[in-house]
Coordinates of C-alpha atoms and ligand atoms in Angstrom, one line a residue:
X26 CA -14.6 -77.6 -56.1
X27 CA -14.3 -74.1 -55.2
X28 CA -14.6 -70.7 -56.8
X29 CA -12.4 -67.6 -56.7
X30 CA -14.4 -65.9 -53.7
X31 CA -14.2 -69.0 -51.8
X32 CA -10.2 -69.0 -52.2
X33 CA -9.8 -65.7 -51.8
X34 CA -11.4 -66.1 -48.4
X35 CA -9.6 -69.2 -47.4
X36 CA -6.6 -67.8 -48.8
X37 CA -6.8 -64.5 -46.4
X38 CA -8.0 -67.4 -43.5
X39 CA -4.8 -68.8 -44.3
X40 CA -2.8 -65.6 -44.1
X41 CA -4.1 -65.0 -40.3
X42 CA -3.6 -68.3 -39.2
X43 CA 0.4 -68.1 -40.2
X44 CA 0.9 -64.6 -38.8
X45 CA -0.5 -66.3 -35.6
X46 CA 1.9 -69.6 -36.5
X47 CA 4.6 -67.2 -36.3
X48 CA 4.2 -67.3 -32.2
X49 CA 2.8 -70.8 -31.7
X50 CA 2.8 -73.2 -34.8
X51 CA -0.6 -74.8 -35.2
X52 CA -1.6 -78.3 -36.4
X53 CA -4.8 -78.6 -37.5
X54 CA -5.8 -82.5 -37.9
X55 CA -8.9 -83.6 -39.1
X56 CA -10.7 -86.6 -37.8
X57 CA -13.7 -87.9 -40.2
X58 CA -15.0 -91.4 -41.1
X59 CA -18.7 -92.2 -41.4
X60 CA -20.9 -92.5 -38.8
X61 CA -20.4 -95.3 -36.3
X62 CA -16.7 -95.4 -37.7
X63 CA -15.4 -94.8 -34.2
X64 CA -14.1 -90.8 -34.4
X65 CA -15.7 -90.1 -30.9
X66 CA -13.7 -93.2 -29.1
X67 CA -10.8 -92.4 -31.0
X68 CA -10.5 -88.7 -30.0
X69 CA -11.1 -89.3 -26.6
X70 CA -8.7 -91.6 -26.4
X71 CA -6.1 -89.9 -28.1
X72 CA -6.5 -87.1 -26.2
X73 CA -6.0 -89.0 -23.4
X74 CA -2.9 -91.1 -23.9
X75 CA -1.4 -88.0 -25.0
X76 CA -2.4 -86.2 -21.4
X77 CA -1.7 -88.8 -19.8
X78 CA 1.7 -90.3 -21.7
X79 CA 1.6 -93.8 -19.6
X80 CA 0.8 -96.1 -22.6
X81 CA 2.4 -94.4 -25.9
X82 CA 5.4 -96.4 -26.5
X83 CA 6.0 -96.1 -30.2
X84 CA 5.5 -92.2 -30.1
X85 CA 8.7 -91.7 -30.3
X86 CA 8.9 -87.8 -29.1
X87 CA 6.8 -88.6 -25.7
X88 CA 9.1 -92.6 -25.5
X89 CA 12.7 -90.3 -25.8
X90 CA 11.9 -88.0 -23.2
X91 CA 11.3 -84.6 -25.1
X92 CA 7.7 -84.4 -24.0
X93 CA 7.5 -81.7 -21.3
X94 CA 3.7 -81.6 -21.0
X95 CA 0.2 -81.8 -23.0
X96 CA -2.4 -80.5 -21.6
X97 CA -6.1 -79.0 -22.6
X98 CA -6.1 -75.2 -24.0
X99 CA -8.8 -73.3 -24.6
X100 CA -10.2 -73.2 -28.4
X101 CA -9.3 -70.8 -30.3
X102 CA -12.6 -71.0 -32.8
X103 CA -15.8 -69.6 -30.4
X104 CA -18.2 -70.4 -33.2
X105 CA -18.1 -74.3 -33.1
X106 CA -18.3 -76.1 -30.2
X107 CA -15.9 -78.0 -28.1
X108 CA -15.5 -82.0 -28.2
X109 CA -16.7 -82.8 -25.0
X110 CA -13.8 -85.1 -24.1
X111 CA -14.4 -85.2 -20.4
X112 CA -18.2 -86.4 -21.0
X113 CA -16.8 -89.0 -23.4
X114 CA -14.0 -90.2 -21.5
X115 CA -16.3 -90.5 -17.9
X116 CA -18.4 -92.2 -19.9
X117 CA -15.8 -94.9 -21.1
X118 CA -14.4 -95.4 -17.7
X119 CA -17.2 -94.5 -15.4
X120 CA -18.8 -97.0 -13.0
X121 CA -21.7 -98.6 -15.8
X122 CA -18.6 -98.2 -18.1
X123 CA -20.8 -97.6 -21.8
X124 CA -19.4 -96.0 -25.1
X125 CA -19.7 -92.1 -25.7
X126 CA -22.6 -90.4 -27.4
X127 CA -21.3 -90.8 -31.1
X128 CA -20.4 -87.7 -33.1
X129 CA -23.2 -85.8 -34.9
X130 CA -21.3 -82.8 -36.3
X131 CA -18.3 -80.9 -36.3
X132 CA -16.5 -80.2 -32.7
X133 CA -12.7 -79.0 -32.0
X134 CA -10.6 -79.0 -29.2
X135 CA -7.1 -77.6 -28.7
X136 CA -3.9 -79.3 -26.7
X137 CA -0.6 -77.6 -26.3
X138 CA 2.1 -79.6 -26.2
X139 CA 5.7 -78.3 -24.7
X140 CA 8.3 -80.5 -25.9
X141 CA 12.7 -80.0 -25.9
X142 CA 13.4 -80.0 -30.1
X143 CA 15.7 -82.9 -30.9
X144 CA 17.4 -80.0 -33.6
X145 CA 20.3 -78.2 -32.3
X146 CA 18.9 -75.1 -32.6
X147 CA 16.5 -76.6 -30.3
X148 CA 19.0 -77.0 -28.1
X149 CA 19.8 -73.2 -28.2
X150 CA 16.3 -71.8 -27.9
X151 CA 14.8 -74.3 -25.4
X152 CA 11.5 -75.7 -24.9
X153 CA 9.1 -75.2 -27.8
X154 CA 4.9 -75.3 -27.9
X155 CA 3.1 -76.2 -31.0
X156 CA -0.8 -76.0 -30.7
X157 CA -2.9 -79.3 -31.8
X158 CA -6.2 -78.3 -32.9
X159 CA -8.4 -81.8 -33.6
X160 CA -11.0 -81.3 -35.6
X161 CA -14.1 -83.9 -35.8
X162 CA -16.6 -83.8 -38.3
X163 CA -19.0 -86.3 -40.3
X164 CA -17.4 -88.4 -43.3
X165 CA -21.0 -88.4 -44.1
X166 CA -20.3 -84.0 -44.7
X167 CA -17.5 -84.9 -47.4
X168 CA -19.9 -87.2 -49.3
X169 CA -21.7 -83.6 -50.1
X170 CA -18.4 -82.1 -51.5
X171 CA -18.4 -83.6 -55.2
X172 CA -22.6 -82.0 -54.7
X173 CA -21.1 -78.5 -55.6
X174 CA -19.8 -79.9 -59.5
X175 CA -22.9 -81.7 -60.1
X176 CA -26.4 -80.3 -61.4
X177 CA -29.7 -81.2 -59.7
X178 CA -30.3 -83.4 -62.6
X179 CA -27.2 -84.3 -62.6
X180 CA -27.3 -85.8 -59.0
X181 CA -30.8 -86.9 -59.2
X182 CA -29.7 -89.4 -62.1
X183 CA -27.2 -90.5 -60.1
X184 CA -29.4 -91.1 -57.4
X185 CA -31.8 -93.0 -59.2
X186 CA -28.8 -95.5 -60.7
X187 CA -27.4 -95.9 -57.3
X188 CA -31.4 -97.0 -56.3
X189 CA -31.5 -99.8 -59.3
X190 CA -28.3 -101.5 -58.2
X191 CA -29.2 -104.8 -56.8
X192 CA -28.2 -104.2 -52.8
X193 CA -30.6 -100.9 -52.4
X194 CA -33.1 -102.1 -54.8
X195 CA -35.6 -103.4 -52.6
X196 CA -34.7 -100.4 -49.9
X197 CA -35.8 -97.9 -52.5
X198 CA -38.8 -99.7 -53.3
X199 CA -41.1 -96.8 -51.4
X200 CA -39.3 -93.8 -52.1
X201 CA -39.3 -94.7 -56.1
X202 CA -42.6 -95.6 -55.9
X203 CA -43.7 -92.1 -54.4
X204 CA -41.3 -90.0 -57.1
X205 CA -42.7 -91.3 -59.7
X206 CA -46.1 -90.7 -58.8
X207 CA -44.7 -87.0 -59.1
X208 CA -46.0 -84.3 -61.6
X209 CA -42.6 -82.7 -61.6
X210 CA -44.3 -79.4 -64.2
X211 CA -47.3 -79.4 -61.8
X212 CA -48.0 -76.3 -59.4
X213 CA -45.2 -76.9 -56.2
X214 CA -46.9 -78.6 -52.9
X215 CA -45.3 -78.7 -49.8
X216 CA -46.8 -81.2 -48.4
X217 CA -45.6 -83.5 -50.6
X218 CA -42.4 -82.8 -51.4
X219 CA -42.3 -83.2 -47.2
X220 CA -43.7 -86.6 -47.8
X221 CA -41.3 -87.2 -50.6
X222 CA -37.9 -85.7 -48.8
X223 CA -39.0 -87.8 -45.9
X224 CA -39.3 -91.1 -47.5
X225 CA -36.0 -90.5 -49.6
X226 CA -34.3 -90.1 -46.3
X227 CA -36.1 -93.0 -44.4
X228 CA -34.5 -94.7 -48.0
X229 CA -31.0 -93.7 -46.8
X230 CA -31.4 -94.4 -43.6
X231 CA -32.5 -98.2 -44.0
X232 CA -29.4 -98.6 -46.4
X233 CA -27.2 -97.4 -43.4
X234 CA -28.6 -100.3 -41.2
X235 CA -25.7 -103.0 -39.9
X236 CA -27.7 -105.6 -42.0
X237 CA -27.0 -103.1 -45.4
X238 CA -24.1 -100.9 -43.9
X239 CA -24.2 -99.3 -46.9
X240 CA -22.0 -96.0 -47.0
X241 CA -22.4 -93.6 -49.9
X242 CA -25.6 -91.9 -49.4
X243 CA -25.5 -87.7 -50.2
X244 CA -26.4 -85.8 -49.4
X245 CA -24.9 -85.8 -45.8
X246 CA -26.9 -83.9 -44.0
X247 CA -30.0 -86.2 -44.5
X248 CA -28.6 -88.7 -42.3
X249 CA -25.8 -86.1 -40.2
X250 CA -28.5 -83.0 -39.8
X251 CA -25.9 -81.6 -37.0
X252 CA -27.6 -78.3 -36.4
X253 CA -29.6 -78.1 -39.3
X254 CA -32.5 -80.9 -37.8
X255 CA -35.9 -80.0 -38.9
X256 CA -34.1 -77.2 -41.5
X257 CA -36.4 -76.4 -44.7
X258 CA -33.0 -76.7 -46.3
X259 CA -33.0 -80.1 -45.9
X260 CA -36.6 -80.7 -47.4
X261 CA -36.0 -81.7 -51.3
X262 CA -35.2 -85.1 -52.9
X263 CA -33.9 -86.3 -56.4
X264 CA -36.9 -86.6 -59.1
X265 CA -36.8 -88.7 -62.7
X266 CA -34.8 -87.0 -65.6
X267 CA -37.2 -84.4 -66.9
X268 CA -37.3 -83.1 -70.6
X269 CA -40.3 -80.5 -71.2
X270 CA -41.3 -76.9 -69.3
X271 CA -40.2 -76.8 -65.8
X272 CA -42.0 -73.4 -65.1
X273 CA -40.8 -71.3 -62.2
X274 CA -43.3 -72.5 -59.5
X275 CA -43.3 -76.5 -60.7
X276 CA -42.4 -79.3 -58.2
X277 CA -39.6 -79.5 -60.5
X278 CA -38.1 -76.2 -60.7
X279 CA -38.6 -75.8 -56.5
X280 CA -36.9 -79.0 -56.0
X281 CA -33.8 -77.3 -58.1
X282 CA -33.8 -74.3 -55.7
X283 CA -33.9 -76.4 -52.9
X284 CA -30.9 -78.3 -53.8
X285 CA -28.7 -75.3 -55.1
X286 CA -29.5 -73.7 -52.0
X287 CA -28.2 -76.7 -50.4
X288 CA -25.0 -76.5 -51.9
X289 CA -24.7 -72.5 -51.3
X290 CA -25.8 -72.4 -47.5
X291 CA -24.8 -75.7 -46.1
X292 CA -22.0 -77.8 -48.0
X293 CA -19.9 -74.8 -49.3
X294 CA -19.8 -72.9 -46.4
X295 CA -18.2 -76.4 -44.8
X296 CA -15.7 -76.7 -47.2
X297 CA -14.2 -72.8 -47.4
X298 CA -14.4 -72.2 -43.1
X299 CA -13.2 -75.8 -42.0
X300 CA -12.1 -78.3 -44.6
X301 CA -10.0 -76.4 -46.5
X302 CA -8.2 -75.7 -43.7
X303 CA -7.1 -78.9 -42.4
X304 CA -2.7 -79.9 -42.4
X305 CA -3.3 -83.7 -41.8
X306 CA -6.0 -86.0 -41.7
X307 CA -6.9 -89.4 -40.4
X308 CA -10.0 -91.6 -42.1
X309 CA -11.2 -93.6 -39.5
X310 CA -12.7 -97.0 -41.4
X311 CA -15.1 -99.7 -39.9
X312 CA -14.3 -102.6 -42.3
X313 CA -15.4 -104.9 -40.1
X314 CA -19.1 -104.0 -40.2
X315 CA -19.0 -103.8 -43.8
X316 CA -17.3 -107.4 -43.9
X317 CA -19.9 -108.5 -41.6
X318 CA -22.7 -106.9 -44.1
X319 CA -21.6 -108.5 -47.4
X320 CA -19.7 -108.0 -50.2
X321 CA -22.0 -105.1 -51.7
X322 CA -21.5 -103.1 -48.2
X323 CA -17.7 -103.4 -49.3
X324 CA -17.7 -102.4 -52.7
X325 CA -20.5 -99.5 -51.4
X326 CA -17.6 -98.3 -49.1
X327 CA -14.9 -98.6 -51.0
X328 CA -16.8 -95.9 -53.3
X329 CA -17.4 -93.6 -49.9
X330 CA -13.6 -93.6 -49.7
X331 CA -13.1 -92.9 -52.9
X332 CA -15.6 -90.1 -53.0
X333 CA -14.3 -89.1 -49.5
X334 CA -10.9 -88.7 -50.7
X335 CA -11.7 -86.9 -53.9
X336 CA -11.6 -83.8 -51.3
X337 CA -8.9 -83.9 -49.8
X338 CA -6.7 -81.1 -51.5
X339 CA -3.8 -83.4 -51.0
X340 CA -0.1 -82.3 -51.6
X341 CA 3.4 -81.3 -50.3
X342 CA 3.2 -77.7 -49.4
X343 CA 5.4 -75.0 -51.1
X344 CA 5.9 -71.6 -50.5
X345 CA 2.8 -70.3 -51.8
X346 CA 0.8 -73.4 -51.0
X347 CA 2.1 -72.7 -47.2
X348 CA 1.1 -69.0 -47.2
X349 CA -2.5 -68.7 -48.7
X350 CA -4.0 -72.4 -49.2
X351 CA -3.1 -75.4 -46.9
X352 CA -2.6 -78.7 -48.5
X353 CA -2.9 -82.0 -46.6
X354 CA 0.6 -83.1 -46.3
X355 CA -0.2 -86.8 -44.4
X356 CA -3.6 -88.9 -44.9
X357 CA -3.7 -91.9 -42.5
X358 CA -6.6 -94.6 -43.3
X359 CA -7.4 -96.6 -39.9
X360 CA -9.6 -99.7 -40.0
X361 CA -10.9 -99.4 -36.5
X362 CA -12.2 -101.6 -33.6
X363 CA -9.3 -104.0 -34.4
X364 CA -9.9 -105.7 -30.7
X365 CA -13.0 -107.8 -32.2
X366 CA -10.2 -109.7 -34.3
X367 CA -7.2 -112.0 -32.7
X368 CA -4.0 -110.2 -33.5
X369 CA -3.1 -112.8 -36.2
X370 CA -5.6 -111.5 -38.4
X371 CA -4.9 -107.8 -37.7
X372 CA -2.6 -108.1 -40.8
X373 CA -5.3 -109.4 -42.9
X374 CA -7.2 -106.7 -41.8
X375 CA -4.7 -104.0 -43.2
X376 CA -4.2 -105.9 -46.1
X377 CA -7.8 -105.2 -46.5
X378 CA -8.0 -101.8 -45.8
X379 CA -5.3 -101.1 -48.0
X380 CA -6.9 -103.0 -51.0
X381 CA -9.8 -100.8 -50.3
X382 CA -8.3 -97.5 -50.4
X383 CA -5.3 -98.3 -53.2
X384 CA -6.4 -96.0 -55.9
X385 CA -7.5 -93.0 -53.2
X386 CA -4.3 -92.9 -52.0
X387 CA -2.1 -93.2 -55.2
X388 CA -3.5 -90.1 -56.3
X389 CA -3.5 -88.8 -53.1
X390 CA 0.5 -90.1 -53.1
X391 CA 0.8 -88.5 -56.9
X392 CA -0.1 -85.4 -55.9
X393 CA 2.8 -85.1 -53.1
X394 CA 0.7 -86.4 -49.5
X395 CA 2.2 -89.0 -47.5
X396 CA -0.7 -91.8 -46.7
X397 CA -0.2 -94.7 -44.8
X398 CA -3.3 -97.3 -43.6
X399 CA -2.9 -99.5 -40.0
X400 CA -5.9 -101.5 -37.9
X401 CA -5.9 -100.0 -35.1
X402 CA -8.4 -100.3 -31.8
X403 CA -8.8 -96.7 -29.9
X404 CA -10.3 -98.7 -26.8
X405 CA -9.2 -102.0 -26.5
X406 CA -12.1 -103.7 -25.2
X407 CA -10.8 -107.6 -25.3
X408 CA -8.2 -109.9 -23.9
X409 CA -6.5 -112.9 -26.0
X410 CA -7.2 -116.6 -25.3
X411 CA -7.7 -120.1 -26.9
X412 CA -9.8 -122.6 -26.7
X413 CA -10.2 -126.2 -27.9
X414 CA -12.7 -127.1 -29.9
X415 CA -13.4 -130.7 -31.8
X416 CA -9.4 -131.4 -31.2
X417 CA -8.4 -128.7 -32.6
X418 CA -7.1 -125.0 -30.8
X419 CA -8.9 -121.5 -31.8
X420 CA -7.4 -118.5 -31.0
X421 CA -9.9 -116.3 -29.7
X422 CA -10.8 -113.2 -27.9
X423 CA -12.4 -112.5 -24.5
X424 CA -14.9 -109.6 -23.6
X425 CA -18.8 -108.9 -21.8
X426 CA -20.4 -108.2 -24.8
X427 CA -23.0 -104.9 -24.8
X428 CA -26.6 -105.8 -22.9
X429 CA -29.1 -107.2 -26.0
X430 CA -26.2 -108.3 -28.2
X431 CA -26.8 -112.0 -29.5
X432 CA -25.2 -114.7 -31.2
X433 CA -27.3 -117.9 -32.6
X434 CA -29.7 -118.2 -29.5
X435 CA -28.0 -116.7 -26.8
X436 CA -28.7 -113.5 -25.8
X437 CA -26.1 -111.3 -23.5
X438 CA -26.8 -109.5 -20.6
X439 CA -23.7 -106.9 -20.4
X440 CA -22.5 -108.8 -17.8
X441 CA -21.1 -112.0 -18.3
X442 CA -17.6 -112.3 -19.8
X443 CA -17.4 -114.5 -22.8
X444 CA -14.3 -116.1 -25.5
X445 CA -15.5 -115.7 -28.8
X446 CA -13.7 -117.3 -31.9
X447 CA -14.4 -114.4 -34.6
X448 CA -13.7 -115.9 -37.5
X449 CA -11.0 -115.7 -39.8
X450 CA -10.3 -112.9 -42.9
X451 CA -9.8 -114.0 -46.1
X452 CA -5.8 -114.1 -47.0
X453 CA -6.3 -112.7 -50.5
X454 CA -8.3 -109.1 -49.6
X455 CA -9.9 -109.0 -53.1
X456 CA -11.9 -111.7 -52.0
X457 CA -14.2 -109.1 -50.1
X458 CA -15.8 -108.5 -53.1
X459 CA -16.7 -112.3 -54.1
X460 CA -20.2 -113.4 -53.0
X461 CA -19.1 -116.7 -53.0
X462 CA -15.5 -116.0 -51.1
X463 CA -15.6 -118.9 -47.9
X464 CA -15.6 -115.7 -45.1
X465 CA -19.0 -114.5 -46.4
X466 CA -21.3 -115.5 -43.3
X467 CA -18.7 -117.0 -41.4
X468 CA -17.1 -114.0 -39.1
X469 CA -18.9 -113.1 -35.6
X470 CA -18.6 -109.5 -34.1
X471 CA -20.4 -108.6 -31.3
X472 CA -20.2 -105.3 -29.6
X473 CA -18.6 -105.5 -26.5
X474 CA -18.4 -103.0 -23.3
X475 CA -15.7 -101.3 -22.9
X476 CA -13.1 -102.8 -20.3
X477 CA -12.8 -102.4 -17.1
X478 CA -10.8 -99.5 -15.4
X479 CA -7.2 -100.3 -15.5
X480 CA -4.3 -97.9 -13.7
X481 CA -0.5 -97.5 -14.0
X482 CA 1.5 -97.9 -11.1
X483 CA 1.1 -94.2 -10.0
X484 CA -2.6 -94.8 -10.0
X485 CA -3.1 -92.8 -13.2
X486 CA -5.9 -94.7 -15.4
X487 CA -4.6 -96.4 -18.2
X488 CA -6.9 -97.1 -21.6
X489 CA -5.7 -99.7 -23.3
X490 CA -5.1 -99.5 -27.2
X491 CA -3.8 -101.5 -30.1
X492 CA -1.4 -99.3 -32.8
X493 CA -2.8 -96.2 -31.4
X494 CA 0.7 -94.5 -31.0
X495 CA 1.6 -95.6 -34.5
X496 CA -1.1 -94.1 -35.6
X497 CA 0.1 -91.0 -33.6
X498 CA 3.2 -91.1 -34.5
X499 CA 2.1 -90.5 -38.0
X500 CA 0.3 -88.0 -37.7
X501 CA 2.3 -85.9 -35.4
X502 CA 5.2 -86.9 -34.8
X503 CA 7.6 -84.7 -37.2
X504 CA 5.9 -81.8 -36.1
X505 CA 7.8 -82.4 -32.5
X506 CA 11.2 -82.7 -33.7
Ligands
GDP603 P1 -18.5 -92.1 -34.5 O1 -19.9 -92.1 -35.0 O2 -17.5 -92.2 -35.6 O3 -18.2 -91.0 -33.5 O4 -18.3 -93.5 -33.7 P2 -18.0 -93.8 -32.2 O5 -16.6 -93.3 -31.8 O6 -19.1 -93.2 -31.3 O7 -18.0 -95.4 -32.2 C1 -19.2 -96.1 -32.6 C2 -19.2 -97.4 -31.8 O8 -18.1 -98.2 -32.3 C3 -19.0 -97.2 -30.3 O9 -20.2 -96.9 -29.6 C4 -18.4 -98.6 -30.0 O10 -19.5 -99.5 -29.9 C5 -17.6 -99.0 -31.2 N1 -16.2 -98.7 -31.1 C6 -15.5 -97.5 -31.4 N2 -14.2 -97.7 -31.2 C7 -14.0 -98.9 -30.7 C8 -12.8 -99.7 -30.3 O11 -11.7 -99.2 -30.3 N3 -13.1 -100.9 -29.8 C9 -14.3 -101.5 -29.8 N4 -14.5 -102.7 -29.3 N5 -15.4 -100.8 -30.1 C10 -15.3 -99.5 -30.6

């Protein structure tokens, strides 16, 4: 993935981080899933439990006491800017209560936490601090990693197989239609390759849509630009296998350039100054959506994980692993937005998710990282209930779904609270892939609003969760022993 110059930098990276680790031991996590996935939510609301500390009980550090405070520090990284937790979280829990602006590229933000060890040389030295920095970025960004192995024609073969199978066929129709049209030896034209870069994106964009939520669609910036919108770096697609002259100036050969420079300027730079720098990192995963799409928006993301996780330099650090290059020690897959499901299927739902990320994280596991998957809901946006219908009794759940959202013929208005039987998931997960599996068609997810503002009994607002402390636990937990 890497060459020598890029280790050797993240290697002396790596050397500066633990001199500073000698003071205050940092954690860097990483927070990535694909676009919609549910990072921003999450983050905002994991910063805020932890703040806060009213509505963690299985985080065992904060639930025995040990937790002396957690609070906001300032971020130790000028050059990329801060999640803006407090715009997210007054948007969750303002008055018109409406989800955060979603991420669109990377962000960090820092939180100290001042805990008593549970060791007994804890016990000696008193309180400790370990610095948490959280560190959000596109999956779509790690979908360009496996770019830097592959050729231009390489990936532009690939590209054109992924367009023939039968879920993007139609999608690609107009994009195929203009590449072929293509003199790739002719004299290079920008116009056209603008045309053609544009309708290649407007291809991969489409395939995104709820009705295709398709996932694995490199290169990432295409549909995550982050602050590299309207960048000539951006302007090439993939072109049919080419055998004779590709002179210097061709459509062809420009393309190439285009797509090396690609890899030099935007996706390896990503990968030496933040990815490989991450200690633990959680996949955030919207099954549901993909569910809700069809079996070929499940196999399609099962691949994005796969690819996703090809990545991760996963392993148990040692010595020299610990000095000059990080390994991911703990991976944690969350299928997110649990709340749209009764809890009796949230098992189902894992079941799922771990069906879909199996052979990720056994080599993941084989090469020494701890992974573990859960459903999980960062903003619990429903309440339980039942209701009777034709004798018999469906468990359901109870939100105000989002203004515009329909179901059949009705159309809501954001704010009318409604019980809504979701379905049920299939109890044998390897049924996500059958086309002809009884679920296909049958579940109903509607986006909802978040809930309304609740408090604990000192007042302090409380966001309610499901599994979110389980998922912290995970992922931090040891570090506050
Ligand atoms: P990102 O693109 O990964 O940053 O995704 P966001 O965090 O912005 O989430 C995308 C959308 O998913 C939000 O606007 C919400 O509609 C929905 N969402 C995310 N988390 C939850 C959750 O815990 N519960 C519910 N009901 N919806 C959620």
């Amino acid at each position: 993935m890497s060459n020598w110059a890029d280790e050797t930098l993240i290697a002396l990276d790596n050397v500066v981080d633990n001199v500073q680790n000698i003071f205050t031991p940092t954690l860097r996590l990483g927070v990535t899933g694909l676009s919609r996935a549910g990072k921003t939510v999450f983050i905002t609301s994991l910063i805020h439990q932890l703040i806060e500390g009213n509505n963690l009980p299985l985080f065992k550090p904060l639930a025995n006491g040990r937790v002396i405070g957690i609070k906001l520090a300032p971020s130790p990284n000028q050059g990329i800017p801060r999640f803006a937790y407090e715009e997210h979280l007054a948007a969750l829990t303002g008055n018109d209560r409406h989800w955060p602006t979603s991420t669109r590229q990377i962000s960090e933000l820092r939180l100290t936490v001042k805990y008593q060890s549970a060791t007994w040389m804890g016990n000696i030295t008193g309180p400790q601090e370990v610095h948490i920095d959280i560190v959000d970025y596109p999956g779509e960004w790690l979908l360009d990693l496996p770019l830097i192995n592959k050729s231009y024609a390489q990936w532009s073969m690939q590209a054109f197989e992924n367009a023939s199978e039968p879920a993007r066929r139609d999608i690609a129709r107009g994009w195929k239609t203009l590449a072929n049209a293509v003199k790739p030896s002719a004299e290079f034209d920008e116009a056209d390759a603008q045309k053609l870069s544009s309708a290649f994106k407007a291809y991969l964009s489409d395939c995104r849509e709820d009705t295709h939520a398709l996932s694995a669609l490199p290169p990432g910036r295409f549909l995550m630009p982050g602050d590299l919108e309207g960048s000539p770096a951006l302007s090439f697609a993939p072109l049919p296998p080419q055998s004779g002259a590709k002179p210097n100036t061709s459509f062809y050969a420009t393309m190439e350039k285009r797509y090396e420079a690609y890899k030099h300027l935007v996706v390896r730079p990503f990968f030496r100054d933040h990815f490989a720098r991450i200690d633990r990192q959680i996949v955030l995963v919207d099954t549901l959506s993909a569910l809700n799409a069809g079996p070929a928006a499940v196999k399609d993301l099962q691949s994005a994980i796969a690819e996703i996780l090809s990545c991760f330099r996963a392993g148990s650090n040692n010595i020299f692993s610990a000095l000059f290059s990080t390994r991911i020690d703990k991976i944690l897959f969350a299928s997110t937005k649990a709340d749209h499901l009764h809890h009796t299927s949230h098992n189902q739902l894992e079941m799922i998710l771990n069906h879909l990320v199996a052979n990720a994280a056994k080599d993941a596991q084989f090469k020494g990282a701890a992974t573990s998957s859960l459903a999980l809901s960062s903003v619990r946006a429903t309440r339980e209930g039942q209701v009777e219908h034709e004798g018999e009794m469906l468990e359901t759940i109870i939100g105000t779904p989002q203004t515009g959202e329909s179901l059949s013929d009705k159309t809501y208005d954001g704010k009318k609270e409604i019980a809504l039987f979701p379905g049920e998931l299939p109890d044998k997960p390897e049924s996500v892939f059958d086309p002809d599996a009884s679920h296909i068609g049958q579940l109903k997810f509607l986006r909802f609003r978040p809930p309304a503002t609740q408090t604990d009994t000192n007042g302090h607002l409380k966001l309610p969760h499901i599994r979110l402390d389980r998922a912290i636990q995970f992922l931090i937990g040891d570090k506050l022993q």
